[in-house]
Every structure is written in C-alpha cells, then in structure tokens.
Coordinates of C-alpha atoms in Angstrom, one line a residue:
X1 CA -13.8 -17.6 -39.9
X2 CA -11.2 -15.1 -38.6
X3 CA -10.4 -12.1 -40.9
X4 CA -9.1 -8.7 -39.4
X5 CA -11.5 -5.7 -39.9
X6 CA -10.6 -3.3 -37.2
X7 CA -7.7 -0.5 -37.5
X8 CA -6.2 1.3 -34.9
X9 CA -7.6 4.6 -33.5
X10 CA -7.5 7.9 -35.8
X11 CA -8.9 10.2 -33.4
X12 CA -6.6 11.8 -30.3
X13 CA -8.6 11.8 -27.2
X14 CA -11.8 13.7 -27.2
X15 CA -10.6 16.8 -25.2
X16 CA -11.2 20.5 -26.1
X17 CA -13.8 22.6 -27.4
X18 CA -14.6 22.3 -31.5
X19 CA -13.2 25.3 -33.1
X20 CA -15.4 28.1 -35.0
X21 CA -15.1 28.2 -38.7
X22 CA -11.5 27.9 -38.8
X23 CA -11.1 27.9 -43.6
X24 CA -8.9 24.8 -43.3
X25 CA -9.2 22.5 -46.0
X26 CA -7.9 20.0 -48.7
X27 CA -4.8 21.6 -51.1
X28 CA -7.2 21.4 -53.8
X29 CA -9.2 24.3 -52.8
X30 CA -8.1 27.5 -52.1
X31 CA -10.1 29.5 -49.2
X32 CA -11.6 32.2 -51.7
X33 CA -13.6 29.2 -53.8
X34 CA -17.0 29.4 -54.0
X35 CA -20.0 27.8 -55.8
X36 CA -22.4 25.0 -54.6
X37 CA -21.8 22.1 -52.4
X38 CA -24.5 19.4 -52.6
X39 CA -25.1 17.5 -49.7
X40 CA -27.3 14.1 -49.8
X41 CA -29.1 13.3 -46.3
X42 CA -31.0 11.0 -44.9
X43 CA -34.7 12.1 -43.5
X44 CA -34.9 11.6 -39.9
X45 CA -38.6 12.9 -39.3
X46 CA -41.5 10.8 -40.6
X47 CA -44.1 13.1 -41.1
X48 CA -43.8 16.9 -42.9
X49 CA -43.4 18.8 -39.2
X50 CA -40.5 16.5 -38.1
X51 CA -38.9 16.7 -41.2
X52 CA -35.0 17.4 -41.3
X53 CA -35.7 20.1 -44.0
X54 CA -36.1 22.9 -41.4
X55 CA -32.5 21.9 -39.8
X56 CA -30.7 21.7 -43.0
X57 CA -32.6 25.3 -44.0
X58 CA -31.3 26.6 -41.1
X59 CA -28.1 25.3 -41.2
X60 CA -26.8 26.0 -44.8
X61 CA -28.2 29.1 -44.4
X62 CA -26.5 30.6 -41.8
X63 CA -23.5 29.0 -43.4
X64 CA -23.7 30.9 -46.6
X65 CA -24.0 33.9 -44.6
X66 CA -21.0 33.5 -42.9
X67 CA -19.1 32.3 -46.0
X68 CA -20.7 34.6 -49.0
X69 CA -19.9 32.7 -52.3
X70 CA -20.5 29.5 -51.0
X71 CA -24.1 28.1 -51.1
X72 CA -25.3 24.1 -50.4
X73 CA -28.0 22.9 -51.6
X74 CA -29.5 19.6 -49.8
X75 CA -31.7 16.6 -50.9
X76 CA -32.8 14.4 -48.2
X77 CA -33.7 10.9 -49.1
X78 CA -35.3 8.0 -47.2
X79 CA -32.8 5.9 -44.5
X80 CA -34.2 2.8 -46.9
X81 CA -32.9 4.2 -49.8
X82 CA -30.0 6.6 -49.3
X83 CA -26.8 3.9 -49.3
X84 CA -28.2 2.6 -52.2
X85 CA -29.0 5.7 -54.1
X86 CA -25.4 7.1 -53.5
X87 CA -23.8 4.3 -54.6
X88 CA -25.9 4.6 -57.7
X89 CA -24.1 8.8 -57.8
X90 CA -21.0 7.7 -57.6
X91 CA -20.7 5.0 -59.7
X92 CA -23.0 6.9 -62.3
X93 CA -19.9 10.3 -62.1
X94 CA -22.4 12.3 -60.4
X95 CA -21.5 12.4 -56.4
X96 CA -22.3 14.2 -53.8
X97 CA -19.9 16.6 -52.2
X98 CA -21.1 15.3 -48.6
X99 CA -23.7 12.6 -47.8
X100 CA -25.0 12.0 -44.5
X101 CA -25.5 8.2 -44.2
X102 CA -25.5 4.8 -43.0
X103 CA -22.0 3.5 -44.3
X104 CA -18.6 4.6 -45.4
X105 CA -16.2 2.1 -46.0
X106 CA -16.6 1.0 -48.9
X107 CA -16.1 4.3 -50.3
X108 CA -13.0 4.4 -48.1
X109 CA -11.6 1.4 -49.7
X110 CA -11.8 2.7 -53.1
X111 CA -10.2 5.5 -52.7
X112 CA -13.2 7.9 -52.9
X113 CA -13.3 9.8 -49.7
X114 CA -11.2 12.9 -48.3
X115 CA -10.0 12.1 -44.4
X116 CA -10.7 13.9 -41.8
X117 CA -7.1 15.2 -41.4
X118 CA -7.6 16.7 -45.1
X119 CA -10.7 18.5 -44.0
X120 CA -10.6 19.6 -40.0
X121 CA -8.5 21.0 -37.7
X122 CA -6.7 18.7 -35.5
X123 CA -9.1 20.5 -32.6
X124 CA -12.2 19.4 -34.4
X125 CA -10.8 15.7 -35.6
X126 CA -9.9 14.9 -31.9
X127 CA -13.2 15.8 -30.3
X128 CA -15.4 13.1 -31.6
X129 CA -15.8 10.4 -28.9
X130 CA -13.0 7.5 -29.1
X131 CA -15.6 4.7 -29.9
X132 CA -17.1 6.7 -32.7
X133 CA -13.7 7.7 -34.3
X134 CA -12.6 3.9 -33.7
X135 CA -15.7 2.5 -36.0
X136 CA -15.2 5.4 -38.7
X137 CA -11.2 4.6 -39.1
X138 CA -10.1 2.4 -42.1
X139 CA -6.9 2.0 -43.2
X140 CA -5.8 4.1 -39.9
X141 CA -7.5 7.2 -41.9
X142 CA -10.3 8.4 -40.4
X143 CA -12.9 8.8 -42.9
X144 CA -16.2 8.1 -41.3
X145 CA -17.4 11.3 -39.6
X146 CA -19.7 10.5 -37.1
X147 CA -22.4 13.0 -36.8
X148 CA -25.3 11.6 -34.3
X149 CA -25.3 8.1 -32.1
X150 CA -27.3 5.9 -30.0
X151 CA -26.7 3.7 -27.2
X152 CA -28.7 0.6 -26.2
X153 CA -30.0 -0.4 -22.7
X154 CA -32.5 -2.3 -21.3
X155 CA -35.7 -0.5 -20.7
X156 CA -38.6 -1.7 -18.1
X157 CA -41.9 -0.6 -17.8
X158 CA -41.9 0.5 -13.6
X159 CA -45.8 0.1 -13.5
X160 CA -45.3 -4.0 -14.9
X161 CA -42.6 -4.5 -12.5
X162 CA -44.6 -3.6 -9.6
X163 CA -47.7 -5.7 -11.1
X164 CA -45.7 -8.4 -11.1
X165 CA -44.1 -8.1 -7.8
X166 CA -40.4 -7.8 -9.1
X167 CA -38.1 -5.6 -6.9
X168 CA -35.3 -5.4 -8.6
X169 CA -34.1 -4.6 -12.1
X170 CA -32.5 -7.7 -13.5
X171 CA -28.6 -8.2 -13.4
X172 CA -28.3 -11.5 -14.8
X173 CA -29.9 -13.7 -17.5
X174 CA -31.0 -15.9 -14.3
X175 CA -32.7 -12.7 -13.2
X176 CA -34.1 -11.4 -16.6
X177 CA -36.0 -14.8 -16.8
X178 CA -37.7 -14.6 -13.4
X179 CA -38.5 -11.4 -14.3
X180 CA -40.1 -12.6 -17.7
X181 CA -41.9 -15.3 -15.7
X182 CA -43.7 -13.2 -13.5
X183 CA -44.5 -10.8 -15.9
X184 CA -45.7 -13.7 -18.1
X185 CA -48.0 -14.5 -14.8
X186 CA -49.6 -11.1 -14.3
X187 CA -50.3 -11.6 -18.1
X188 CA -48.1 -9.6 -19.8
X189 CA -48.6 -9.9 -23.9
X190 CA -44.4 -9.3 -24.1
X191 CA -42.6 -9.8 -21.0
X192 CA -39.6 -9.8 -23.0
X193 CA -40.0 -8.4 -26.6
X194 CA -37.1 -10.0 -28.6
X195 CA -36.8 -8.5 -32.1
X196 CA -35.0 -10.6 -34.1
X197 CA -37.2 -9.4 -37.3
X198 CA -34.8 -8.1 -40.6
X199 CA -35.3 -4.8 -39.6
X200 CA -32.6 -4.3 -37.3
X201 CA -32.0 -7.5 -36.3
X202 CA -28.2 -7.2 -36.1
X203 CA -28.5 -5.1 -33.1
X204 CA -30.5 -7.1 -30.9
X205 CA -28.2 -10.1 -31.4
X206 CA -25.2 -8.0 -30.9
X207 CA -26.7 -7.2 -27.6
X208 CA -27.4 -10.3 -26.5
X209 CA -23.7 -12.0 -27.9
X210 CA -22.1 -9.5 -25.8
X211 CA -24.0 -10.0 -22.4
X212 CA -22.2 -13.3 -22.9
X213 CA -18.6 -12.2 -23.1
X214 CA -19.1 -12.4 -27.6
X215 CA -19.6 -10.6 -30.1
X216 CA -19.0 -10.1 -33.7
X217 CA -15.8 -9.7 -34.0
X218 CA -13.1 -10.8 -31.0
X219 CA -10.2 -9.0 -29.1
X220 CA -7.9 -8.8 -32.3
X221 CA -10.5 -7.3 -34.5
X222 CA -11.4 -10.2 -36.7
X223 CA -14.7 -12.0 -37.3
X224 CA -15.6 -14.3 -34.5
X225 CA -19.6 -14.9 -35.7
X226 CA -19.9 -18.9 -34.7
X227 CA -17.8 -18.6 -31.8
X228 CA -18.5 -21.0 -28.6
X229 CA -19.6 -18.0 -27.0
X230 CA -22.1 -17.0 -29.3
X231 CA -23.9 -20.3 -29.9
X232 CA -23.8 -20.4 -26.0
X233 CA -25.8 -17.2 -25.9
X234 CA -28.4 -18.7 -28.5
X235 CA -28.8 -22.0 -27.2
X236 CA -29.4 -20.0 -23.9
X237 CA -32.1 -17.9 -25.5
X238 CA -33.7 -20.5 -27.3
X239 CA -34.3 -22.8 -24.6
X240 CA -35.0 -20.3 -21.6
X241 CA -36.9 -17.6 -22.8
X242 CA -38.3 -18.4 -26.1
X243 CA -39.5 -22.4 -25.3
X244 CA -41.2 -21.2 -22.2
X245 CA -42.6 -18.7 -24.1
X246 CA -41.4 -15.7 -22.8
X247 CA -41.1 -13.3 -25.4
X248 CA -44.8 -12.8 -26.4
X249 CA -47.1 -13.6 -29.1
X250 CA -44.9 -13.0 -32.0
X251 CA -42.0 -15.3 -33.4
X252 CA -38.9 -13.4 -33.0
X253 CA -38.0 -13.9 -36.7
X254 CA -40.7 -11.9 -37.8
X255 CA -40.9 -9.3 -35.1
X256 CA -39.2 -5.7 -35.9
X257 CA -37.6 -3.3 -33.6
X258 CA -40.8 -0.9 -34.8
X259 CA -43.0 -3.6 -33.8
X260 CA -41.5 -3.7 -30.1
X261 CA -41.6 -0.4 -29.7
X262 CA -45.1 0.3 -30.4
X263 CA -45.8 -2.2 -27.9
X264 CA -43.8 -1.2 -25.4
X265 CA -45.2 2.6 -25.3
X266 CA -49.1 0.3 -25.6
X267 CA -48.2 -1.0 -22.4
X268 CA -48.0 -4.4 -23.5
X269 CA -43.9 -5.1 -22.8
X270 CA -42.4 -5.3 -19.9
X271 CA -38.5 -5.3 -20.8
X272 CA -36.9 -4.9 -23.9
X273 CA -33.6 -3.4 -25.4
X274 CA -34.1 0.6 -26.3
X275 CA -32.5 4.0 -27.0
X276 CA -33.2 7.2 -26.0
X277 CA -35.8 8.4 -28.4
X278 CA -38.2 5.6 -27.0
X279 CA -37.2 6.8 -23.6
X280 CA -38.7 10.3 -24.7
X281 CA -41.4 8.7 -26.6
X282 CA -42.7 6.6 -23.1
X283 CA -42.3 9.7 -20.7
X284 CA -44.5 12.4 -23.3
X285 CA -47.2 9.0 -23.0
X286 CA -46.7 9.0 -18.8
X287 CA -45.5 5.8 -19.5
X288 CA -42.6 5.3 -16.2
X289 CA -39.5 4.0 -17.5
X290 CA -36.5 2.4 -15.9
X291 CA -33.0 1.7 -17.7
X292 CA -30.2 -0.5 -16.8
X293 CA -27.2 -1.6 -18.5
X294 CA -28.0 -5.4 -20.4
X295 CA -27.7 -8.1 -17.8
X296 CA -25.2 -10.5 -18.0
X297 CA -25.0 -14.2 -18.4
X298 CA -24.5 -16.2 -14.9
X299 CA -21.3 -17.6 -16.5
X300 CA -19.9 -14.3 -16.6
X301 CA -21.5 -13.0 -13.1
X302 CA -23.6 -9.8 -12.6
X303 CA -20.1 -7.9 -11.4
X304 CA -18.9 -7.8 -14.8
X305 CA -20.1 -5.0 -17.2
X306 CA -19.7 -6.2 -21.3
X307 CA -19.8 -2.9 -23.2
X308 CA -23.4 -1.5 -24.8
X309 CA -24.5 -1.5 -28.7
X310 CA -23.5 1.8 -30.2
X311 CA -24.9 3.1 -33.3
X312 CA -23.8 6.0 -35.7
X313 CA -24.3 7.9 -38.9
X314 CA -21.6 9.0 -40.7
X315 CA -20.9 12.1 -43.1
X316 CA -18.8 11.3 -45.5
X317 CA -16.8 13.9 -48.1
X318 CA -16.5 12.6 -51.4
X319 CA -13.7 13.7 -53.9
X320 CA -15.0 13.4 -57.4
X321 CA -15.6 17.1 -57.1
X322 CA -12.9 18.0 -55.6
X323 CA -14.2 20.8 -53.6
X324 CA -11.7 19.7 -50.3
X325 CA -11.5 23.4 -49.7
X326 CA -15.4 24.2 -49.4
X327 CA -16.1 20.9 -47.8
X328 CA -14.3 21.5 -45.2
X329 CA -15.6 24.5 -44.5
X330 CA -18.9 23.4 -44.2
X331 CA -18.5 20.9 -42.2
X332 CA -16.5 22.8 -39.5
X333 CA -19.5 24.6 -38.9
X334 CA -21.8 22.5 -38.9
X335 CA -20.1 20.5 -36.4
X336 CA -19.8 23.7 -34.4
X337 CA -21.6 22.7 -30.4
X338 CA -25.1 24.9 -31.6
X339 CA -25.1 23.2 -34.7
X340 CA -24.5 19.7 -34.1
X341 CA -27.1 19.6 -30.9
X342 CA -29.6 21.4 -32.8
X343 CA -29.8 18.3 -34.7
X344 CA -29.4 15.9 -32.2
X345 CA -31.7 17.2 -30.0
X346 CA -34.8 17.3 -32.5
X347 CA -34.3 13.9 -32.8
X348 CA -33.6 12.7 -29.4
X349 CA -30.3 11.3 -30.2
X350 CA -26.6 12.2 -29.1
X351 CA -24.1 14.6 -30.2
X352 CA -21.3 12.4 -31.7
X353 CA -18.4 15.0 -30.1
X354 CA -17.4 15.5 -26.7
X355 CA -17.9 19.3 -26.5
X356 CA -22.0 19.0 -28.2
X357 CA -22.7 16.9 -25.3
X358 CA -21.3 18.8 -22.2
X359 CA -21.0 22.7 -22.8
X360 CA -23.5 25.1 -22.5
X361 CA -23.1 26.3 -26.0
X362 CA -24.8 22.5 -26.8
X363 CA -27.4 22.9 -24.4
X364 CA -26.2 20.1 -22.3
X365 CA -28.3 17.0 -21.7
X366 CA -31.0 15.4 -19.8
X367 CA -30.3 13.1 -17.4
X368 CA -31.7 10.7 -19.4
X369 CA -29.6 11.5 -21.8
X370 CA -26.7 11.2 -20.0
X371 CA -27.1 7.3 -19.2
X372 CA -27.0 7.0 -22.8
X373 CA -23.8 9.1 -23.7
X374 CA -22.2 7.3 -20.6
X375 CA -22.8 3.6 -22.4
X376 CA -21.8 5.1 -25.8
X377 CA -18.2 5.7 -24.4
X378 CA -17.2 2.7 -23.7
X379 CA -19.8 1.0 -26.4
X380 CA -19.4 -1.5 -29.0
X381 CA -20.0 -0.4 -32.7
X382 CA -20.7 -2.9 -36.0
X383 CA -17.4 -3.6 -37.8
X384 CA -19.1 -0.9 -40.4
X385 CA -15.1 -0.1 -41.1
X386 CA -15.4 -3.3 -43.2
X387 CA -16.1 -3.1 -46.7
X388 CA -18.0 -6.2 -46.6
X389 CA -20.2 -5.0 -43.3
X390 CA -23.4 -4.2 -45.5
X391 CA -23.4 -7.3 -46.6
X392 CA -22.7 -9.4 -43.8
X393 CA -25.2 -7.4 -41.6
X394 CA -28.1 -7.6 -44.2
X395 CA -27.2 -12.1 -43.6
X396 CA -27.6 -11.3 -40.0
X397 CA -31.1 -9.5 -39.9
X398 CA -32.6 -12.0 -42.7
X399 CA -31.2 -15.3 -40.6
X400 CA -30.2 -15.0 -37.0
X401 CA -34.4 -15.3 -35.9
X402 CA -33.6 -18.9 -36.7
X403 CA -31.1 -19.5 -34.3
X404 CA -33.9 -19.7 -31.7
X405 CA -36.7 -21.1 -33.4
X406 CA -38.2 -24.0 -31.6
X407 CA -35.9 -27.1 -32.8
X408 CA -33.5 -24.6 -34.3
X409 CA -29.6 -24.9 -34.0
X410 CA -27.9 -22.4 -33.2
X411 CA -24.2 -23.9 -34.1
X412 CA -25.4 -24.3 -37.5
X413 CA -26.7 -21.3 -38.2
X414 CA -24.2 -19.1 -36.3
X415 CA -21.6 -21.7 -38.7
X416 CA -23.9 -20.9 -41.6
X417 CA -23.3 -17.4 -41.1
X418 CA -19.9 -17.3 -40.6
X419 CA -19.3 -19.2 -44.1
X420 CA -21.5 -16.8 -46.0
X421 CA -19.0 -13.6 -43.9
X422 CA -16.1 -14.7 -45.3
X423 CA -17.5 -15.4 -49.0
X424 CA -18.8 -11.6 -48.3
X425 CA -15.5 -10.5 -47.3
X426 CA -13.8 -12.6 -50.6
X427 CA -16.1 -10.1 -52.8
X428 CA -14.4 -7.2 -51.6

C-alpha cells in the first residue's frame, strides 16, 4: 500500500533566539483585544505535586500581567482522554482557543486550525527543530506546534552488563542477542524487555523497523508498512530473541512500555528502548545507566546509523473563535526560552526549539539530556501529519505483538496491516 502523507518542510532552519512578546497575530484580531483565551492541556504529572497546574498558574499568569485585558483560563485533562474530548468541542461548536495535545491533522485537514505563519513571527516559526516542524507540516502549512519531545535509545543496566561479563554495548542485532544470552545466563528476568503491549506499541516497532533500514513510511513519504524490510525485521525478532526466549517472562503482546519500565528501574531488565525521563527515574534510584543509539541489523552493518524514534506534542490554535490576535500572543510567550524549559524540565523532556535547549536563558541541559536532543535532530517522527495516523497507529499497538508470536507470520500480519492503512486512509 503506497499513499503519500509527508509534505515538504514549513520551518526555515532552526537558527536564532525566540523573540519576546512581539503582538503579532492573525488579521482578525486587532492588538488592543482582550477577554479570555481557553486553553485545553493534557496532565503530565500523575499525582497532585507533579501536577501541570502549578506551570500553567504560573504561566498564564505572568502572561496576563504582561498583557492586561487578556486572561486564559486552562483545563487539563487526562493524555487518555484529551484527543477524544476535543474532538467532542469542536464538533459540539464549543472549541478551545489552544489545546495542547497528541494530534493535529485532522483538524488541519478540515480547515480548523490557524498556521503558524498567521500566529508567530517568522523568528519564532523558524526556531523549532527541523524534524519537529517536518512532522507538524500538512498541506506545506505548518500547523502542528511542537511544544515538548522525546527521543528513544537503547538503555542498559551497567551493573547486569558486568554480571554477565558483556564488555561492550551492542552495535548490532548479532551483538544485542549475545548480550541477551548472557544476561539470560546470569538469570536475568528481562534481558531484553520488548513491549509490543497496545500501550505504545507503535514506537517500539518503529524502532526496531528502522534498525533494519524500514520504517513506516519510505523515502517518498508514503506508507511502506509490509515492506520486505519490515517483515525481515520481524521474522528476525521472532526467531532470535523471542523463540530462545530472550525477552522475559511476559508475551510481548501483552507487555506495556509502563510494564518495562518498572522493571527496568526493579533491576530486573537488562536492555531495553527508553527516553530521558526513565534515564532520570534510574539515576534518583542509583540505578547506573548506559545509552547507545539502537543497534543495527548485520545486513545493514554496525557503521551505519538509521535515525531514532522521535516523539512530540503539539499545540494547536483553533479558529472557531477567532481570537488569531490573542492567540498568538499567548503563545509567543509561552514559547519564550524561560517558559518553554520550565516545562520541559519538570518533566524531564526536551524543549521542542533550538534556542530552549542551548541558551542560558533555558537553563541549558544535562548531558544526559543532550544525547537525547542530539538523536531528536536527525530523528524519525510518526506520519501524525496524516489524517488517518490515529487510526492507523491505534491498528499498530492492538496487532503488531502478533507478528512475533511463536508460529506467527509476520508477512501476513505486516500485509494485514497495510490493508486495514489504506481502508483507514479511504475514510479520510
């Protein structure tokens, strides 16, 4: 199944620092409007203290000060819930001004979301990093505002390692088994935790399609879900790590990311695929940690260097209200370096912009940090710039763990999936 779901670049280079509040906005607006915005967010924290209300207190207050007239008042939903619920607002008349969420373009493709251009300065539009600005562009508009992003790379627990007598972290998929065998022998419950459960199972498999020279969608931009590559990488996985059972305890199919990752800072893993909150997470336990970039099939060779998974939210500006004019207001400063790493930092993820990330006004970064920014600019996002993404993904996370169960086949499924895209992409 081929169809195209990439457009080019909006963004310029990321170069420059993001302007203060500079009043630009859409020509519906003028820059003496006032009233109240209402912004929908998701909830980052999980427990009252880690809750994103003290941020967005912070925030719109200091905003309102700066801007007298112009108030925002914010409802934060869960990350379960919020695409649905604001779907549910808009089609019900009753949208949000700006939502910060999972998805974008199927709001794009209707027509119900301001750019980028009609809201920042060129200074602020060009400073988000290219891959992030690639993945939010639709119709060559950029309309997807990334706001925070992740990177993915392989994590290893150091003590295990040693345990187990492995040297080296692995380059190749040769390498990543040996290590999984040895680890198996010192009696690791996970030497390789593979979570192909429908929480985020989409990402894991996007990893892995990748470290083979696939993907989801190939060098033209269109679908490419049962390529020869793809049901390569499968085949590969079924037969050498999860036959000789070297992924643990737990089917892949039913184990989440969440899963993993408790097990991983228990001790109980000794390599699996991770971003830079788990990173924090494993050092506040004394748990030593190393990183490397995925390893690579031997096909490809361990010179070669597929891009990481990236992973961003996206604030989006919706126009029902039309209040262009305040919107983009608001959003300047929030995207202002203090602002936007404020955020990221409480929540141990990166600054989508170039300036966040490097000046001293964003506080810089750890090194640890760092690794992860340097995979995210050259990463590989979803195709969320497809309308039909949400579905297609939520196919992925419910089917993929099949792919490698014992006796499974992987061309079928992959073909299964593939069929079931492009009825997806029919519907919209």
């Amino acid at each position: 199944m081929r169809r195209k779901i990439f457009g080019p670049a909006a963004a310029a280079a990321v170069l420059g620092l993001l302007p203060q509040l500079s009043g630009c906005g859409a020509p519906d607006g003028g820059a003496g409007a006032g009233g109240t915005l209402r912004l929908v967010a998701a909830e980052y924290g999980d427990t009252p203290a880690t809750s994103s209300k003290a941020y967005w207190d912070k925030v719109t207050g200091a905003f309102t000060d700066a801007n007298p007239g112009i108030e925002v008042e914010v409802q934060l939903l869960p990350w379960a819930d919020i695409d649905r619920e604001v779907s549910r607002m808009v089609k019900a008349g009753k949208a949000p001004d700006v939502a910060l969420m999972g998805s974008y373009s199927d709001f794009a493709a209707q027509g119900k979301l301001y750019s980028a251009e009609e809201l920042l300065s060129v200074g602020a539009e060009a400073n988000f990093l290219q891959p992030l600005a690639d993945a939010g562009t639709f119709d060559n508009r950029l309309y997807g505002l990334p706001f925070v992003a992740s990177s993915r790379l392989l994590f290893y627990n150091e003590a295990l390692f040693t345990k187990a007598g492995i040297r080296e972290a692995p380059k190749t998929w040769s390498d990543l088994k040996a290590a999984a065998k040895a680890l198996k022998d010192k009696g690791v419950k996970y030497p390789y935790a593979l979570p192909l459960g429908p929480e985020e199972a989409h990402a894991e498999a996007l990893i892995w399609e990748l470290s083979n020279g696939g993907g989801y969608a190939d060098g033209r931009g269109s679908y490419s879900l049962d390529s020869e590559k793809n049901v390569r990488t499968w085949q590969w996985v079924r037969d050498n790590l999860v036959a000789p059972g070297l992924v643990g305890p737990t089917a892949p199919s039913e184990l989440n990311r969440a899963d993993a990752f408790a097990a991983f800072l228990r001790g109980e893993v000794g390599m699996l695929n991770g971003y830079p909150s788990l990173a924090h997470e494993a050092a506040a336990k004394g748990i030593g940690v190393g990183t490397v970039a995925m390893p690579v099939s031997d096909s490809l060779g361990s010179g070669e260097t597929p891009p990481t998974v990236g992973v961003a939210d996206w604030m989006v500006a919706f126009r029902q209200n039309g209040r262009g004019a305040e919107i983009g207001r608001f959003l300047e400063f929030v995207y202002q370096d203090k602002n936007l790493s404020d955020f990221a930092g409480r929540y141990h993820l990166l600054p989508a912009t170039a300036s966040a990330a490097r000046t001293p006004a964003g506080g810089g970064l750890s090194q640890t940090d760092e690794d992860f920014l340097n995979a995210l600019r050259t990463a590989r996002l979803y195709p969320v710039n497809d309308p039909s993404w949400v579905t297609v993904s939520d196919t992925i996370k419910r089917t993929i763990g099949r792919a490698v169960e014992p006796g499974g086949d992987p061309k079928a499924v992959l073909e299964d999936l593939a069929e079931k895209a492009e009825e997806a992409a029919d519907r919209t």
